[in-house]
Amino acid sequence: MQPVGLKAEGVQWNLGELYAGPDDPRIEADLAEARRQAEAFAQTYRGKITALDGPGLARALETYERLSELEGRPSFYANLLFAADTQNQKAQQLVHRTREAATETSNLLVFFALDLIALDDDQVAVLLTAPEMTEYRHYLETLRRFKPHTLSEKEEQVINQKTLTGRSAFEQLYEELTGSLRFRVSVDGHEQDLSDGEVMALLRQPNRELREHAFTVFLETHAQHSLVITSVFNTMFLDHKVECEMRQYDDVVLPTHLANEIAPQTVDAMMQAVERHYPLAQEYFRLKARLLGLDTLKNTDLYAPISAEAEQLTFAQAQSLILTAFGSFNEQFAALAADFFHKRWIDAEVRAGKRGGAFCAALTPTHHPYILSSYNGTSRDVSTLAHELGHGIHYSLARKQKLMNYDAPLVLAETASVFAEIVLTRHLLAETKNPAARRALLCDLLEEIYGTVFRQTALTRFEMAGHQQRRSGQLSADDIGALWLQEQRKLFGDSVEMIPAYRWGWTYISHFIHSRFYCYSYSFGELLTLALFQRYLDEGEAFVPSYMRLLESGGAQRPEQALARIGIDINQPEFWDRGFRVIQGFLTDLQGTL
């Protein structure tokens, strides 16, 4: 079906390559087979890792990878099914069923990572001399960095088991609750029950009163459920505190830094650089107020179109535009993106019950990724689609890696997605001579940068403050709201007036629930990608092969090592200034259109 509507009617992903449906008997068969193989693996290798030579350990790791793929497939399918319709009872049940089964299977395999961590350093050095271990070096080195924070096998199993009724249960509660919400908004005199994606699209409408009304309804609807949402936040904060204490982390962010393979001081330097440049964001907000003819910008005006004639594109038009833009950068880039459209790997239709936001999800190198978004026809929706396709291209290029090296660390995970957005905007700017149209494009770009660099840093500071405050006791909704507004005021200064309902702005951001301290990776990745894009502008086609190799490497190297190969040193504090110079350049270009 060729989609023609603004809301991508009919654009649904085909999950049939995974399973025929939630009742497919292959799901239970795979869960049972994964458990059987896990039991056999444990019988073969438990207590015997120290006796393996290099080739023997490589064979064990290969077997473990195949088992991990089999174990993960049912859960992957269930989560995609649930994201597409959070009110689907069969999907809800399947998420619970696969999560429980995966925990049981994982507990049978806990010993393997623990035994690898416990190996003597000298023995590991010998094992890594075997050619068969070359592709597993990075995995083994990364795993062993968690040695000081690893518990006994029995303790790890207990944590896994209790997670089902603890953290995972509260994550599921939050998703089911927020996914069930509908928002009664008055549009052109007619009351409408809208999804969260449809409400967010209204924030890009020219009618100022409608924008504020829609966002107020959205936030106050969440506030009506503040008892549950506040309880979820408190539980997630406390759960992390307890686990950090058990694992002897002296900083609640350290587990994320270790997973990202990045030094805490590097992240601190990046975030401090962003905060020093908050005035740059405020300069844009004041300019946006001028463009809209306002004395002061409200936070519901941040994404307002500067022209009342905001162009909307059908999904088919967005597809054509994105593929043309990607092709102007690199034909392989465009070809990989085209597969997502032509092979039904995208779910972009706007539907009630669909999970909010957008994502690109991948399971293993042997299977392609999937993209979820809610396409409403706005320019932001086109950019979001390009962003997620960038992730998809990144995953596709990394499919030559082993499973252990497939996923790029979070701080590198945005290097293709943000790059894809900039490629799209640059293509549009090259094709557009009208000053008003160029002005609108530059505003879109700068607002994307605000949302990714500046806003995500403020979100991370809020999250850090929430975890810190929770150490002293239970937080009320007002307590959390005060922490939220504190960080937002630092970001906005006196350049933006926040609407009263914005004190509930923390309630709908699922990253705080699912991925602790994930948000700083957006800031990191955006600034890094801006620097990479400047390299592309400076070097032209000569830059492309090294950039593509960076994407192909997936998670096979630490970020510091992968970037050093293309001449970037992220440990130099001045490195971050390069990204801000690019942002200043875009702001200067915008001022030049006035």
XYZ file of N, CA and C in Angstrom, residues 272-380:
327
model
N 29.493 20.302 31.578
C 29.861 21.650 32.010
C 30.001 22.586 30.810
N 30.514 22.053 29.707
C 30.621 22.865 28.491
C 29.235 23.255 27.989
N 28.291 22.317 28.032
C 26.919 22.625 27.616
C 26.334 23.713 28.510
N 26.499 23.563 29.810
C 25.924 24.544 30.737
C 26.556 25.920 30.555
N 27.837 25.957 30.230
C 28.482 27.256 29.949
C 27.873 27.908 28.719
N 27.334 27.080 27.835
C 26.769 27.609 26.593
C 25.248 27.722 26.638
N 24.640 27.595 27.815
C 23.199 27.854 27.925
C 22.837 29.224 27.341
N 23.673 30.274 27.515
C 23.345 31.566 26.902
C 23.181 31.495 25.384
N 23.830 30.528 24.736
C 23.668 30.365 23.292
C 22.242 29.930 22.975
N 21.715 29.000 23.766
C 20.322 28.587 23.591
C 19.385 29.754 23.878
N 19.686 30.516 24.920
C 18.834 31.649 25.278
C 18.850 32.718 24.189
N 19.989 32.875 23.529
C 20.073 33.817 22.403
C 19.114 33.396 21.295
N 19.053 32.083 21.049
C 18.116 31.604 20.027
C 16.674 31.830 20.468
N 16.356 31.595 21.742
C 14.984 31.777 22.214
C 14.542 33.230 22.029
N 15.432 34.167 22.312
C 15.080 35.584 22.142
C 14.879 35.915 20.669
N 15.700 35.313 19.829
C 15.544 35.532 18.391
C 14.230 34.924 17.909
N 13.881 33.764 18.430
C 12.619 33.120 18.050
C 11.430 33.991 18.468
N 11.521 34.613 19.643
C 10.452 35.512 20.083
C 10.282 36.661 19.093
N 11.395 37.229 18.628
C 11.326 38.299 17.622
C 10.657 37.808 16.349
N 11.040 36.618 15.914
C 10.477 36.074 14.679
C 8.974 35.850 14.796
N 8.514 35.537 16.012
C 7.084 35.309 16.229
C 6.347 36.588 16.616
N 7.090 37.695 16.768
C 6.467 38.955 17.159
C 6.012 38.974 18.602
N 6.735 38.265 19.468
C 6.372 38.164 20.880
C 7.390 38.891 21.746
N 6.918 39.448 22.851
C 7.843 40.055 23.807
C 8.638 38.975 24.533
N 7.945 37.926 24.933
C 8.583 36.821 25.653
C 8.057 35.500 25.119
N 8.952 34.572 24.952
C 8.585 33.237 24.492
C 8.067 32.420 25.672
N 6.995 31.672 25.468
C 6.586 30.655 26.434
C 7.163 29.317 25.985
N 7.237 28.367 26.912
C 7.812 27.089 26.494
C 6.915 26.350 25.506
N 5.667 26.761 25.379
C 4.793 26.193 24.349
C 5.009 26.858 22.992
N 5.871 27.866 22.944
C 6.202 28.532 21.678
C 7.509 28.024 21.079
N 8.218 27.178 21.806
C 9.569 26.789 21.384
C 9.588 26.172 19.996
N 8.550 25.400 19.670
C 8.532 24.702 18.384
C 7.480 25.275 17.436
N 6.997 26.455 17.752
C 5.982 27.076 16.897
C 6.570 27.409 15.533
N 5.790 27.228 14.468
C 6.288 27.609 13.137
C 6.395 29.123 13.036
N 7.424 29.591 12.378
C 7.588 31.043 12.249
C 6.771 31.583 11.092
N 6.152 30.689 10.343
C 5.239 31.073 9.276
C 3.917 30.370 9.516
N 2.812 31.083 9.306
C 1.494 30.472 9.491
C 1.223 29.404 8.448
N 1.999 29.417 7.377
C 1.808 28.453 6.294
C 2.802 27.308 6.425
N 2.817 26.669 7.560
C 3.733 25.549 7.772
C 3.375 24.405 6.826
N 4.362 23.997 6.030
C 4.116 22.942 5.046
C 4.013 21.591 5.731
N 3.046 20.801 5.272
C 2.924 19.436 5.761
C 3.158 18.472 4.606
N 3.776 17.354 4.927
C 4.143 16.375 3.913
C 3.502 15.038 4.216
N 3.016 14.373 3.174
C 2.550 13.009 3.358
C 3.753 12.119 3.657
N 3.468 10.923 4.130
C 4.556 9.996 4.434
C 5.328 9.656 3.164
N 4.619 9.512 2.049
C 5.296 9.202 0.784
C 6.234 10.332 0.377
N 5.808 11.574 0.590
C 6.675 12.712 0.276
C 7.896 12.731 1.192
N 7.685 12.430 2.462
C 8.807 12.376 3.405
C 9.802 11.305 2.989
N 9.291 10.162 2.577
C 10.161 9.067 2.122
C 11.031 9.511 0.959
N 10.416 10.131 -0.031
C 11.157 10.579 -1.210
C 12.205 11.624 -0.843
N 11.817 12.558 0.001
C 12.725 13.634 0.405
C 13.933 13.082 1.154
N 13.689 12.189 2.091
C 14.773 11.630 2.901
C 15.734 10.829 2.042
N 15.204 9.986 1.179
C 16.081 9.146 0.360
C 16.909 9.983 -0.608
N 16.322 11.050 -1.134
C 17.081 11.943 -2.013
C 18.207 12.631 -1.237
N 17.885 13.106 -0.037
C 18.896 13.776 0.790
C 20.018 12.821 1.157
N 19.664 11.610 1.573
C 20.684 10.631 1.937
C 21.554 10.286 0.736
N 20.929 10.200 -0.431
C 21.684 9.895 -1.643
C 22.686 10.976 -1.992
N 22.384 12.217 -1.616
C 23.326 13.313 -1.888
C 24.584 13.186 -1.035
N 24.481 12.446 0.062
C 25.647 12.199 0.910
C 26.384 10.940 0.473
N 25.637 9.847 0.332
C 26.269 8.570 0.011
C 25.193 7.600 -0.463
N 25.432 6.925 -1.572
C 24.427 6.027 -2.143
C 24.130 4.839 -1.231
N 25.150 4.326 -0.554
C 24.907 3.203 0.351
C 24.023 3.637 1.514
N 24.238 4.844 1.996
C 23.413 5.412 3.064
C 21.944 5.389 2.645
N 21.683 5.842 1.414
C 20.309 5.895 0.907
C 19.742 4.503 0.678
N 20.549 3.600 0.138
C 20.070 2.247 -0.161
C 19.673 1.506 1.110
N 20.461 1.663 2.157
C 20.133 1.001 3.421
C 18.841 1.562 4.005
N 18.646 2.878 3.880
C 17.407 3.490 4.373
C 16.207 3.028 3.559
N 16.388 2.865 2.255
C 15.280 2.458 1.389
C 14.712 1.107 1.797
N 15.557 0.225 2.281
C 15.080 -1.094 2.713
C 14.001 -0.981 3.786
N 14.131 -0.015 4.664
C 13.155 0.130 5.750
C 11.771 0.471 5.203
N 11.734 1.295 4.153
C 10.455 1.644 3.540
C 9.893 0.487 2.719
N 10.733 -0.092 1.899
C 10.260 -1.084 0.934
C 9.953 -2.434 1.559
N 10.594 -2.737 2.677
C 10.431 -4.066 3.284
C 9.577 -4.052 4.547
N 8.910 -2.913 4.788
C 7.963 -2.792 5.903
C 8.629 -3.031 7.253
N 9.692 -2.293 7.478
C 10.385 -2.349 8.765
C 10.036 -1.126 9.617
N 9.050 -0.335 9.164
C 8.666 0.902 9.851
C 7.196 0.832 10.256
N 6.899 1.273 11.469
C 5.518 1.472 11.917
C 5.368 2.956 12.220
N 4.711 3.687 11.316
C 4.633 5.148 11.443
C 3.206 5.657 11.583
N 2.232 4.784 11.464
C 0.828 5.173 11.550
C 0.499 5.712 12.942
N -0.322 6.767 12.992
C -0.784 7.317 14.264
C -1.987 6.498 14.734
N -1.876 5.929 15.939
C -2.955 5.082 16.461
C -3.114 5.303 17.962
N -4.338 5.128 18.433
C -4.582 5.145 19.874
C -3.879 3.954 20.510
N -3.285 4.178 21.679
C -2.635 3.093 22.403
C -1.197 2.850 22.023
N -0.755 3.488 20.952
C 0.622 3.290 20.506
C 1.582 4.002 21.452
N 2.723 3.385 21.706
C 3.715 4.011 22.576
C 4.137 5.356 21.999
N 4.299 6.346 22.868
C 4.718 7.661 22.421
C 6.181 7.691 22.019
N 6.563 8.758 21.322
C 7.958 8.913 20.921
C 8.300 8.079 19.708
N 9.581 7.881 19.517
C 10.070 7.121 18.367
C 11.307 6.353 18.791
N 11.551 5.219 18.128
C 12.759 4.452 18.420
C 13.112 3.565 17.241
N 14.351 3.124 17.242
C 14.824 2.085 16.330
C 15.351 0.964 17.207
N 14.827 -0.245 17.010
C 15.197 -1.382 17.855
C 15.832 -2.474 17.011
N 16.895 -3.063 17.548
C 17.576 -4.161 16.864
C 17.808 -5.282 17.859
N 17.808 -6.500 17.355
C 18.002 -7.679 18.197
C 19.433 -8.187 18.105
N 19.813 -8.644 16.927
C 21.145 -9.216 16.710
C 21.609 -8.870 15.305
N 22.877 -9.095 14.984
C 23.372 -8.821 13.628
C 22.723 -9.692 12.554
N 22.106 -10.799 12.938
C 21.505 -11.695 11.946
C 20.120 -11.247 11.514
N 19.562 -10.232 12.176
C 18.212 -9.783 11.842
C 18.199 -8.264 11.729
N 17.381 -7.753 10.809
C 17.334 -6.309 10.581
C 16.623 -5.586 11.728
N 16.844 -4.271 11.864
C 16.178 -3.478 12.905
C 14.751 -3.099 12.476
N 14.010 -2.521 13.428
C 12.667 -1.990 13.185
C 12.592 -0.567 13.724
N 11.721 0.244 13.091
C 11.543 1.637 13.499
C 10.086 1.878 13.869
N 9.876 2.565 14.984
C 8.539 3.016 15.380
C 8.539 4.532 15.496
N 7.517 5.166 14.925
C 7.302 6.598 15.099
C 5.810 6.854 14.923
N 5.390 8.072 15.201
C 4.005 8.472 14.947
C 4.065 9.679 14.023
N 3.781 9.443 12.743
C 4.010 10.460 11.720
C 2.744 11.292 11.506
N 2.845 12.590 11.813
C 1.711 13.506 11.675
C 1.868 14.499 10.524
N 2.957 14.398 9.765
C 3.115 15.256 8.602
C 3.866 16.547 8.831
N 4.358 16.788 10.045
C 5.091 18.023 10.320
C 6.553 17.882 9.893
N 7.218 19.017 9.796
C 8.641 18.987 9.456
C 9.437 18.249 10.531
N 8.988 18.379 11.794
C 9.669 17.658 12.876
C 9.518 16.152 12.708
